[in-house]
Amino acid sequence: MFVTENPSVVAATQERMPLPPTARLVCTSGTPSAVEVAAIARLAETGWRIAVRADFDTAGLRHVSAITTAQPAAVPWRMAAGDYQASLSASADRWNYPLDPAHLPPTPWDPELEAAIRRHRRPAFEEGLIDTLLGDVLTGHPPQAGH
């Protein structure tokens, strides 16, 4: 199951392709509530593979951390430093505002991600990786850890 914070990812999926029968895409429409986090954690406990992602900003990193903390079997989906770099380029024209590194939460799944965001001091957004994300959803399986 793919978990995203942005309705735009769901909309793009609906516009471009039908979901394969092996894939599920859930959108929290922003930071997930405690109820959503607990429900996602319970799905993982019953055998669902959970891949979670969000924007590369303070709220998005907290979103991913909340779910991976509640369910350690959940994996960050395209939330590594290289993904940030790719998304940063695509996001530059759309949202060009500084990110306050003082409020940036840690990224224990990839410490280099936190370091990269601190260096650039810019957010980057899921829409910047939309083709890659849709490719992952099309396979019906979350990418392997570290991808």
C-alpha positions as CSV (number, residue, x, y, z in Angstrom):
1,M,0.0,0.0,0.0
2,F,1.3,3.4,-1.0
3,V,0.6,6.3,1.4
4,T,0.9,9.8,0.2
5,E,0.0,13.2,1.8
6,N,-0.9,14.9,-1.4
7,P,-4.2,14.6,-3.3
8,S,-2.3,15.6,-6.5
9,V,-0.6,12.2,-6.5
10,V,-3.9,10.4,-6.3
11,A,-5.4,12.7,-9.0
12,A,-2.4,12.1,-11.3
13,T,-2.8,8.3,-10.8
14,Q,-6.5,8.5,-11.7
15,E,-5.8,10.6,-14.8
16,R,-2.9,8.6,-16.2
17,M,-3.6,4.9,-15.3
18,P,-5.8,2.5,-13.5
19,L,-4.3,1.1,-10.4
20,P,-3.1,-2.4,-10.8
21,P,-5.0,-5.0,-8.7
22,T,-2.0,-5.5,-6.4
23,A,-1.7,-1.8,-5.5
24,R,-3.5,0.4,-3.0
25,L,-3.0,4.2,-2.8
26,V,-4.1,6.1,0.3
27,C,-4.0,9.8,0.7
28,T,-3.9,11.5,4.1
29,S,-4.5,15.0,2.6
30,G,-1.7,16.4,4.8
31,T,-0.4,15.3,8.1
32,P,-2.1,12.1,9.1
33,S,-4.2,12.1,12.3
34,A,-3.4,9.7,15.1
35,V,-6.4,7.6,14.0
36,E,-4.9,7.4,10.4
37,V,-1.5,6.5,11.7
38,A,-2.9,3.8,14.0
39,A,-5.0,2.4,11.1
40,I,-2.0,2.3,8.8
41,A,0.1,0.6,11.5
42,R,-2.7,-2.1,12.0
43,L,-2.7,-2.8,8.2
44,A,1.0,-3.5,8.4
45,E,0.5,-5.8,11.4
46,T,-1.9,-7.8,9.3
47,G,0.7,-8.3,6.5
48,W,0.3,-5.3,4.3
49,R,3.5,-3.8,3.0
50,I,3.4,0.0,3.6
51,A,5.4,2.6,1.7
52,V,4.9,6.1,2.9
53,R,6.0,9.4,1.5
54,A,5.3,13.1,1.7
55,D,6.8,16.5,0.7
56,F,10.4,17.3,1.6
57,D,9.5,19.9,4.1
58,T,9.0,20.0,7.9
59,A,5.5,18.8,7.9
60,G,6.2,16.1,5.3
61,L,9.2,14.7,7.2
62,R,7.0,14.6,10.4
63,H,4.3,12.8,8.4
64,V,6.7,10.0,7.3
65,S,8.3,9.8,10.8
66,A,4.9,9.4,12.5
67,I,4.0,6.5,10.3
68,T,7.4,4.8,10.4
69,T,7.6,5.2,14.2
70,A,4.1,3.8,14.7
71,Q,4.9,0.9,12.4
72,P,8.6,0.2,11.9
73,A,7.8,-2.2,9.1
74,A,6.5,0.8,7.0
75,V,9.2,2.0,4.6
76,P,9.9,5.5,3.4
77,W,8.9,5.7,-0.3
78,R,11.3,7.7,-2.4
79,M,12.3,9.7,0.7
80,A,16.1,9.6,0.3
81,A,18.6,12.4,-0.3
82,G,18.8,11.6,-4.1
83,D,15.0,11.7,-4.3
84,Y,15.1,15.1,-2.6
85,Q,17.7,16.4,-5.1
86,A,15.6,15.2,-8.1
87,S,12.4,16.7,-6.6
88,L,14.2,20.0,-5.7
89,S,15.0,20.6,-9.4
90,A,11.5,20.0,-10.5
91,S,10.0,22.0,-7.6
92,A,12.2,25.1,-7.9
93,D,9.9,27.1,-10.2
94,R,6.7,26.2,-8.4
95,W,7.4,26.8,-4.7
96,N,10.5,29.0,-4.2
97,Y,10.5,29.9,-0.5
98,P,13.1,29.2,2.2
99,L,12.8,26.4,4.7
100,D,13.8,27.1,8.3
101,P,16.3,24.3,9.2
102,A,15.8,25.0,12.9
103,H,12.4,23.3,12.7
104,L,13.6,20.4,10.5
105,P,13.0,17.0,12.1
106,P,15.6,14.2,11.9
107,T,15.4,11.7,9.1
108,P,16.7,8.5,10.7
109,W,15.9,6.4,7.6
110,D,18.4,8.5,5.6
111,P,20.6,11.0,7.6
112,E,21.9,12.4,4.4
113,L,18.4,13.6,3.5
114,E,18.3,15.8,6.6
115,A,21.8,17.1,5.7
116,A,20.8,17.8,2.1
117,I,17.7,19.7,3.1
118,R,19.7,21.7,5.7
119,R,22.3,22.6,2.9
120,H,19.7,23.7,0.4
121,R,17.2,25.2,2.8
122,R,14.4,24.6,0.3
123,P,11.4,22.4,0.4
124,A,10.7,20.0,-2.5
125,F,7.4,18.4,-3.3
126,E,5.9,15.1,-4.3
127,E,4.7,16.6,-7.6
128,G,8.4,17.0,-8.6
129,L,8.7,13.2,-8.6
130,I,5.2,12.4,-10.0
131,D,6.4,10.3,-13.0
132,T,8.6,8.2,-10.7
133,L,5.9,7.8,-8.1
134,L,3.4,6.7,-10.7
135,G,5.9,4.2,-12.0
136,D,6.2,2.7,-8.6
137,V,2.4,2.6,-8.1
138,L,2.1,0.9,-11.6
139,T,4.3,-1.9,-10.4
140,G,2.0,-2.5,-7.6
141,H,4.9,-2.9,-5.1
142,P,6.8,-0.4,-3.0
143,P,10.4,0.0,-4.1
144,Q,13.1,-1.8,-2.1
145,A,14.5,0.0,0.9
146,G,17.0,2.7,-0.1
147,H,15.4,3.3,-3.5
